[in-house]
Amino acid sequence: MLKFDSACRHVRVKSKILARRYNHSFESKLIDMKQLCSKSTQQEIADALRPHFENQYPLLLKWPNIDSDAVRCWKSLDYLRMKVGEDAPCTVEIGGSYTNPDMERPEITFGDYILYMKLFHEQYGEEGSRRSNENEPDAKNLVYLAQNDLFSPLHLDFDVPDLCQDPSFQVGNGRIYSTMFWFGPRGCVSPLHYDPLDNLLMQFVGRKNVVLFPPMRLKDTPPVVDDDDVDWHYAGHDGQQYNTSPVDIINPDIEKYPLFKKAPMAIECQIEPGDILYIPSKWWHHVTSLDTTISVNVWWR
């Protein structure tokens, strides 16, 4: 524990002095982290999160769900098929990202999706390569079971933090808005966007990379899209919703979106099984699956 805490302090100090530059075109620093464990109480989780909630600043809680049945069992496609049921309906995104104008969003059965995932694993494997881009799937072959209501039988495999549903923890009003299920192969992307509510993103299978930008000049109504009212994120342009950016932040077209160079410093993290990421209301975020991943998020007030 001491070694981990020392490493976290070192990372935070370094991140305040130097902005890390990756292969993308924006500056970023590492996220604030808080070490927990499977034996952490609901009060300890709430106490860890409360200061960041009050300051509306992201926080990564490490491993509070590491011993959950979801982490242990959801790696098995057969378990998921048995638990959810072959005939359960679900909606999927075909095409890698919902900003893709050619993306389709059909309804299929959960059993058909499990079959797709088995075929994907045979072709590409379950984990992304840490060293090369060899054998990477094409976006047209990506099918993402994104933002579906959590299937009822899966509720039994983990605990939603009590702070989301009990105002006595004093982290918001304790009212859940929705609980969503995200399941897909590596390469699936949730493009840069913001949500109007505070969000806990719980990771159970695989790794995701998350990039967050602070809110700037956000409006409660859709912006007027013209040359006099353009922000660095270009939200609402090119047919996107007012809370969604058309900019591919990993490979941005700077000629088309020159103001992206003025983006504020980002916060970046990788979430792993057992982690909980707090994304404050109206923070921009971009999420990429590095492996086959399963996540659940809770929006709450």
Tab-separated table of C-alpha atoms in Angstrom:
chain	number	residue	atom	x	y	z
A	1	MET	CA	0.000	0.000	0.000
A	2	LEU	CA	2.814	2.408	0.897
A	3	LYS	CA	4.590	1.747	-2.398
A	4	PHE	CA	1.392	2.381	-4.382
A	5	ASP	CA	0.647	5.610	-2.484
A	6	SER	CA	4.206	6.842	-3.055
A	7	ALA	CA	3.908	6.119	-6.749
A	8	CYS	CA	0.585	7.984	-6.917
A	9	ARG	CA	2.099	11.018	-5.173
A	10	HIS	CA	5.040	10.960	-7.571
A	11	VAL	CA	2.716	10.811	-10.586
A	12	ARG	CA	0.596	13.686	-9.308
A	13	VAL	CA	3.623	15.899	-8.647
A	14	LYS	CA	5.122	15.140	-12.046
A	15	SER	CA	1.816	15.715	-13.815
A	16	LYS	CA	1.524	19.171	-12.278
A	17	ILE	CA	4.976	20.131	-13.590
A	18	LEU	CA	5.113	18.480	-16.975
A	19	ALA	CA	2.320	17.773	-19.452
A	20	ARG	CA	2.779	14.369	-21.024
A	21	ARG	CA	2.659	14.259	-24.819
A	22	TYR	CA	1.613	11.080	-26.574
A	23	ASN	CA	1.222	10.547	-30.300
A	24	HIS	CA	-1.911	12.681	-30.291
A	25	SER	CA	-2.060	16.443	-30.676
A	26	PHE	CA	-3.192	17.562	-27.211
A	27	GLU	CA	-1.454	17.914	-23.880
A	28	SER	CA	-2.525	15.626	-21.050
A	29	LYS	CA	-1.737	14.725	-17.473
A	30	LEU	CA	-2.535	11.698	-15.353
A	31	ILE	CA	-5.742	11.489	-13.373
A	32	ASP	CA	-6.030	11.722	-9.582
A	33	MET	CA	-6.171	8.222	-8.096
A	34	LYS	CA	-7.352	6.783	-4.796
A	35	GLN	CA	-6.383	3.270	-3.730
A	36	LEU	CA	-9.235	1.160	-2.349
A	37	CYS	CA	-9.761	-2.582	-2.082
A	38	SER	CA	-12.493	-5.193	-2.151
A	39	LYS	CA	-12.991	-4.774	1.591
A	40	SER	CA	-13.571	-1.012	1.354
A	41	THR	CA	-16.866	-0.076	2.967
A	42	GLN	CA	-19.557	1.973	1.271
A	43	GLN	CA	-18.664	4.817	3.625
A	44	GLU	CA	-15.002	4.643	2.590
A	45	ILE	CA	-15.971	4.767	-1.100
A	46	ALA	CA	-18.183	7.795	-0.475
A	47	ASP	CA	-15.519	9.540	1.627
A	48	ALA	CA	-12.920	8.978	-1.115
A	49	LEU	CA	-15.170	10.414	-3.803
A	50	ARG	CA	-16.825	13.307	-1.938
A	51	PRO	CA	-14.029	15.946	-2.279
A	52	HIS	CA	-13.790	15.375	-6.023
A	53	PHE	CA	-17.554	15.412	-6.379
A	54	GLU	CA	-17.739	18.723	-4.542
A	55	ASN	CA	-14.987	20.162	-6.762
A	56	GLN	CA	-16.403	18.508	-9.901
A	57	TYR	CA	-13.059	16.945	-10.776
A	58	PRO	CA	-12.423	13.403	-12.121
A	59	LEU	CA	-11.145	10.626	-9.860
A	60	LEU	CA	-10.077	7.047	-10.460
A	61	LEU	CA	-10.930	4.654	-7.617
A	62	LYS	CA	-8.661	1.628	-7.910
A	63	TRP	CA	-10.058	-1.861	-7.313
A	64	PRO	CA	-13.120	-1.479	-5.067
A	65	ASN	CA	-14.909	-4.050	-7.274
A	66	ILE	CA	-11.955	-6.385	-7.837
A	67	ASP	CA	-13.557	-9.337	-5.986
A	68	SER	CA	-17.031	-8.972	-7.503
A	69	ASP	CA	-18.713	-11.811	-9.380
A	70	ALA	CA	-18.779	-9.494	-12.390
A	71	VAL	CA	-14.968	-9.393	-12.532
A	72	ARG	CA	-14.715	-13.141	-11.940
A	73	CYS	CA	-17.492	-14.370	-14.214
A	74	TRP	CA	-18.151	-11.876	-17.013
A	75	LYS	CA	-14.972	-12.907	-18.842
A	76	SER	CA	-16.870	-16.069	-19.806
A	77	LEU	CA	-19.098	-15.625	-22.860
A	78	ASP	CA	-20.952	-18.814	-21.946
A	79	TYR	CA	-21.673	-17.449	-18.471
A	80	LEU	CA	-23.074	-14.250	-19.925
A	81	ARG	CA	-25.236	-16.127	-22.409
A	82	MET	CA	-26.611	-18.354	-19.660
A	83	LYS	CA	-27.168	-15.446	-17.264
A	84	VAL	CA	-28.781	-12.977	-19.685
A	85	GLY	CA	-30.517	-15.466	-21.975
A	86	GLU	CA	-30.075	-16.125	-25.685
A	87	ASP	CA	-33.286	-14.401	-26.710
A	88	ALA	CA	-32.836	-11.180	-24.733
A	89	PRO	CA	-33.058	-8.229	-27.168
A	90	CYS	CA	-30.217	-5.719	-27.399
A	91	THR	CA	-29.238	-2.824	-29.620
A	92	VAL	CA	-25.777	-2.680	-31.176
A	93	GLU	CA	-23.674	-0.151	-33.056
A	94	ILE	CA	-22.000	-1.419	-36.234
A	95	GLY	CA	-19.105	0.668	-37.497
A	96	GLY	CA	-16.885	1.458	-34.500
A	97	SER	CA	-18.247	4.874	-33.396
A	98	TYR	CA	-21.652	6.529	-33.481
A	99	THR	CA	-20.131	9.612	-35.169
A	100	ASN	CA	-19.556	7.453	-38.239
A	101	PRO	CA	-22.257	8.516	-40.758
A	102	ASP	CA	-22.446	4.938	-42.039
A	103	MET	CA	-23.033	3.439	-38.599
A	104	GLU	CA	-26.026	1.118	-38.239
A	105	ARG	CA	-27.913	0.508	-34.985
A	106	PRO	CA	-30.005	-2.659	-35.349
A	107	GLU	CA	-31.679	-4.717	-32.642
A	108	ILE	CA	-30.466	-8.310	-32.354
A	109	THR	CA	-30.616	-11.078	-29.760
A	110	PHE	CA	-28.010	-11.398	-27.047
A	111	GLY	CA	-27.250	-14.913	-28.256
A	112	ASP	CA	-26.379	-13.560	-31.709
A	113	TYR	CA	-24.060	-11.016	-30.120
A	114	ILE	CA	-22.282	-13.714	-28.099
A	115	LEU	CA	-21.784	-15.647	-31.345
A	116	TYR	CA	-20.261	-12.523	-32.946
A	117	MET	CA	-17.889	-12.094	-29.994
A	118	LYS	CA	-16.747	-15.724	-30.216
A	119	LEU	CA	-15.994	-15.302	-33.910
A	120	PHE	CA	-14.181	-12.035	-33.202
A	121	HIS	CA	-12.003	-13.724	-30.580
A	122	GLU	CA	-11.135	-16.514	-33.026
A	123	GLN	CA	-10.069	-13.947	-35.626
A	124	TYR	CA	-8.435	-11.228	-33.502
A	125	GLY	CA	-8.086	-12.494	-29.931
A	126	GLU	CA	-9.453	-10.959	-26.741
A	127	GLU	CA	-6.640	-8.564	-25.815
A	128	GLY	CA	-5.130	-5.743	-27.824
A	129	SER	CA	-1.411	-5.807	-28.538
A	130	ARG	CA	0.677	-3.533	-26.352
A	131	ARG	CA	3.479	-3.396	-28.915
A	132	SER	CA	2.063	-3.236	-32.438
A	133	ASN	CA	-1.012	-2.672	-34.535
A	134	GLU	CA	-0.763	-6.051	-36.246
A	135	ASN	CA	-3.985	-8.000	-36.659
A	136	GLU	CA	-6.110	-5.016	-35.670
A	137	PRO	CA	-9.790	-5.181	-36.696
A	138	ASP	CA	-11.209	-2.790	-39.255
A	139	ALA	CA	-13.862	-0.401	-37.933
A	140	LYS	CA	-16.476	-1.914	-40.262
A	141	ASN	CA	-16.056	-5.224	-38.413
A	142	LEU	CA	-16.693	-3.721	-34.973
A	143	VAL	CA	-20.060	-4.360	-33.346
A	144	TYR	CA	-20.566	-2.591	-30.009
A	145	LEU	CA	-23.342	-3.446	-27.566
A	146	ALA	CA	-23.320	0.135	-26.286
A	147	GLN	CA	-25.543	1.961	-23.806
A	148	ASN	CA	-28.150	-0.721	-23.263
A	149	ASP	CA	-30.086	-0.846	-20.010
A	150	LEU	CA	-28.308	-3.252	-17.691
A	151	PHE	CA	-29.827	-6.717	-18.043
A	152	SER	CA	-31.683	-7.494	-14.818
A	153	PRO	CA	-29.902	-10.805	-14.022
A	154	LEU	CA	-26.523	-9.048	-14.064
A	155	HIS	CA	-27.518	-6.720	-11.229
A	156	LEU	CA	-26.820	-9.616	-8.860
A	157	ASP	CA	-23.122	-9.828	-9.818
A	158	PHE	CA	-21.952	-6.500	-8.370
A	159	ASP	CA	-23.052	-3.658	-6.130
A	160	VAL	CA	-23.807	-0.159	-7.348
A	161	PRO	CA	-22.195	2.192	-4.800
A	162	ASP	CA	-24.742	3.162	-2.166
A	163	LEU	CA	-23.885	6.843	-2.564
A	164	CYS	CA	-25.769	6.815	-5.881
A	165	GLN	CA	-29.013	5.830	-4.162
A	166	ASP	CA	-28.715	7.063	-0.584
A	167	PRO	CA	-28.536	10.815	0.134
A	168	SER	CA	-27.156	10.191	3.624
A	169	PHE	CA	-23.698	9.653	2.063
A	170	GLN	CA	-23.792	13.322	0.987
A	171	VAL	CA	-22.454	12.734	-2.511
A	172	GLY	CA	-25.272	14.220	-4.547
A	173	ASN	CA	-28.959	13.670	-3.914
A	174	GLY	CA	-28.760	9.872	-3.977
A	175	ARG	CA	-31.058	9.397	-6.986
A	176	ILE	CA	-30.076	7.069	-9.844
A	177	TYR	CA	-31.105	8.213	-13.304
A	178	SER	CA	-30.065	5.089	-15.248
A	179	THR	CA	-27.693	2.114	-15.199
A	180	MET	CA	-26.230	1.131	-18.572
A	181	PHE	CA	-24.317	-1.878	-19.940
A	182	TRP	CA	-21.391	-1.617	-22.406
A	183	PHE	CA	-19.879	-4.711	-24.047
A	184	GLY	CA	-17.642	-4.889	-27.077
A	185	PRO	CA	-14.339	-5.867	-28.704
A	186	ARG	CA	-11.183	-3.812	-28.774
A	187	GLY	CA	-11.258	-0.806	-31.039
A	188	CYS	CA	-14.778	0.270	-30.095
A	189	VAL	CA	-14.992	3.978	-29.363
A	190	SER	CA	-17.311	6.347	-27.564
A	191	PRO	CA	-16.448	9.633	-29.310
A	192	LEU	CA	-15.777	12.896	-27.537
A	193	HIS	CA	-18.973	14.020	-25.790
A	194	TYR	CA	-20.337	15.153	-22.450
A	195	ASP	CA	-23.253	14.011	-20.298
A	196	PRO	CA	-25.489	16.290	-18.226
A	197	LEU	CA	-25.290	14.104	-15.100
A	198	ASP	CA	-22.495	12.855	-12.850
A	199	ASN	CA	-21.263	9.447	-13.923
A	200	LEU	CA	-19.599	6.425	-12.303
A	201	LEU	CA	-17.991	4.171	-14.917
A	202	MET	CA	-17.333	0.709	-13.454
A	203	GLN	CA	-14.937	-1.554	-15.325
A	204	PHE	CA	-15.331	-5.342	-15.060
A	205	VAL	CA	-13.615	-6.921	-18.095
A	206	GLY	CA	-10.637	-5.645	-20.098
A	207	ARG	CA	-9.022	-2.221	-20.292
A	208	LYS	CA	-10.255	1.111	-21.592
A	209	ASN	CA	-8.376	4.317	-22.261
A	210	VAL	CA	-10.266	7.439	-21.207
A	211	VAL	CA	-9.402	11.023	-22.135
A	212	LEU	CA	-11.251	13.837	-20.331
A	213	PHE	CA	-11.390	17.569	-21.010
A	214	PRO	CA	-12.854	20.129	-18.582
A	215	PRO	CA	-16.103	21.872	-19.513
A	216	MET	CA	-15.726	25.234	-21.235
A	217	ARG	CA	-18.463	27.660	-22.206
A	218	LEU	CA	-21.091	24.935	-22.212
A	219	LYS	CA	-24.650	25.987	-22.938
A	220	ASP	CA	-27.889	24.484	-21.704
A	221	THR	CA	-29.265	24.727	-25.213
A	222	PRO	CA	-27.817	23.562	-28.542
A	223	PRO	CA	-25.274	26.081	-29.849
A	224	VAL	CA	-25.776	28.134	-32.959
A	225	VAL	CA	-23.413	26.565	-35.466
A	226	ASP	CA	-21.689	29.349	-37.374
A	227	ASP	CA	-18.232	30.875	-37.673
A	228	ASP	CA	-18.878	33.289	-34.802
A	229	ASP	CA	-19.851	30.574	-32.316
A	230	VAL	CA	-17.304	27.782	-32.666
A	231	ASP	CA	-15.442	26.258	-29.750
A	232	TRP	CA	-12.407	23.955	-29.740
A	233	HIS	CA	-14.607	20.835	-29.696
A	234	TYR	CA	-16.882	21.853	-32.633
A	235	ALA	CA	-19.853	20.277	-30.836
A	236	GLY	CA	-22.968	20.195	-32.971
A	237	HIS	CA	-21.040	20.431	-36.246
A	238	ASP	CA	-21.119	17.942	-39.099
A	239	GLY	CA	-24.470	16.523	-38.075
A	240	GLN	CA	-23.524	15.718	-34.475
A	241	GLN	CA	-25.680	16.396	-31.424
A	242	TYR	CA	-24.912	19.527	-29.412
A	243	ASN	CA	-23.097	17.475	-26.737
A	244	THR	CA	-20.961	15.499	-29.232
A	245	SER	CA	-17.787	16.535	-31.045
A	246	PRO	CA	-17.041	15.434	-34.624
A	247	VAL	CA	-13.282	15.638	-33.929
A	248	ASP	CA	-11.382	12.348	-33.829
A	249	ILE	CA	-9.102	13.347	-30.973
A	250	ILE	CA	-6.637	10.506	-31.618
A	251	ASN	CA	-6.111	11.473	-35.273
A	252	PRO	CA	-7.591	14.966	-35.546
A	253	ASP	CA	-7.995	16.722	-38.881
A	254	ILE	CA	-6.410	20.016	-37.866
A	255	GLU	CA	-7.061	21.593	-41.263
A	256	LYS	CA	-10.775	20.966	-40.836
A	257	TYR	CA	-10.872	21.626	-37.079
A	258	PRO	CA	-8.031	24.120	-36.403
A	259	LEU	CA	-9.465	25.285	-33.064
A	260	PHE	CA	-8.845	21.825	-31.602
A	261	LYS	CA	-5.268	23.020	-31.108
A	262	LYS	CA	-6.724	25.308	-28.421
A	263	ALA	CA	-8.215	22.431	-26.426
A	264	PRO	CA	-7.549	22.676	-22.675
A	265	MET	CA	-5.151	20.241	-21.057
A	266	ALA	CA	-6.708	16.796	-20.925
A	267	ILE	CA	-6.723	14.229	-18.140
A	268	GLU	CA	-5.952	10.689	-19.199
A	269	CYS	CA	-6.242	7.298	-17.558
A	270	GLN	CA	-6.535	3.602	-18.239
A	271	ILE	CA	-9.260	1.768	-16.358
A	272	GLU	CA	-8.974	-1.925	-15.513
A	273	PRO	CA	-11.192	-4.616	-13.975
A	274	GLY	CA	-12.362	-3.580	-10.506
A	275	ASP	CA	-11.870	0.156	-11.099
A	276	ILE	CA	-14.476	2.918	-10.814
A	277	LEU	CA	-13.970	6.169	-12.727
A	278	TYR	CA	-15.826	9.292	-11.622
A	279	ILE	CA	-16.690	11.569	-14.577
A	280	PRO	CA	-18.250	14.836	-13.395
A	281	SER	CA	-21.237	16.360	-15.102
A	282	LYS	CA	-20.442	18.049	-18.432
A	283	TRP	CA	-16.822	16.912	-18.581
A	284	TRP	CA	-15.928	15.949	-22.134
A	285	HIS	CA	-14.728	12.359	-22.444
A	286	HIS	CA	-13.520	9.990	-25.155
A	287	VAL	CA	-13.334	6.234	-24.453
A	288	THR	CA	-11.467	3.547	-26.400
A	289	SER	CA	-11.634	-0.194	-25.704
A	290	LEU	CA	-8.124	-1.682	-25.639
A	291	ASP	CA	-9.356	-5.265	-25.179
A	292	THR	CA	-12.694	-7.003	-25.151
A	293	THR	CA	-14.377	-4.937	-22.453
A	294	ILE	CA	-17.475	-4.905	-20.283
A	295	SER	CA	-18.419	-1.825	-18.295
A	296	VAL	CA	-21.447	-0.561	-16.402
A	297	ASN	CA	-22.084	3.110	-15.840
A	298	VAL	CA	-24.465	4.829	-13.459
A	299	TRP	CA	-25.749	8.356	-14.024
A	300	TRP	CA	-27.018	9.867	-10.803
A	301	ARG	CA	-27.968	13.122	-9.193
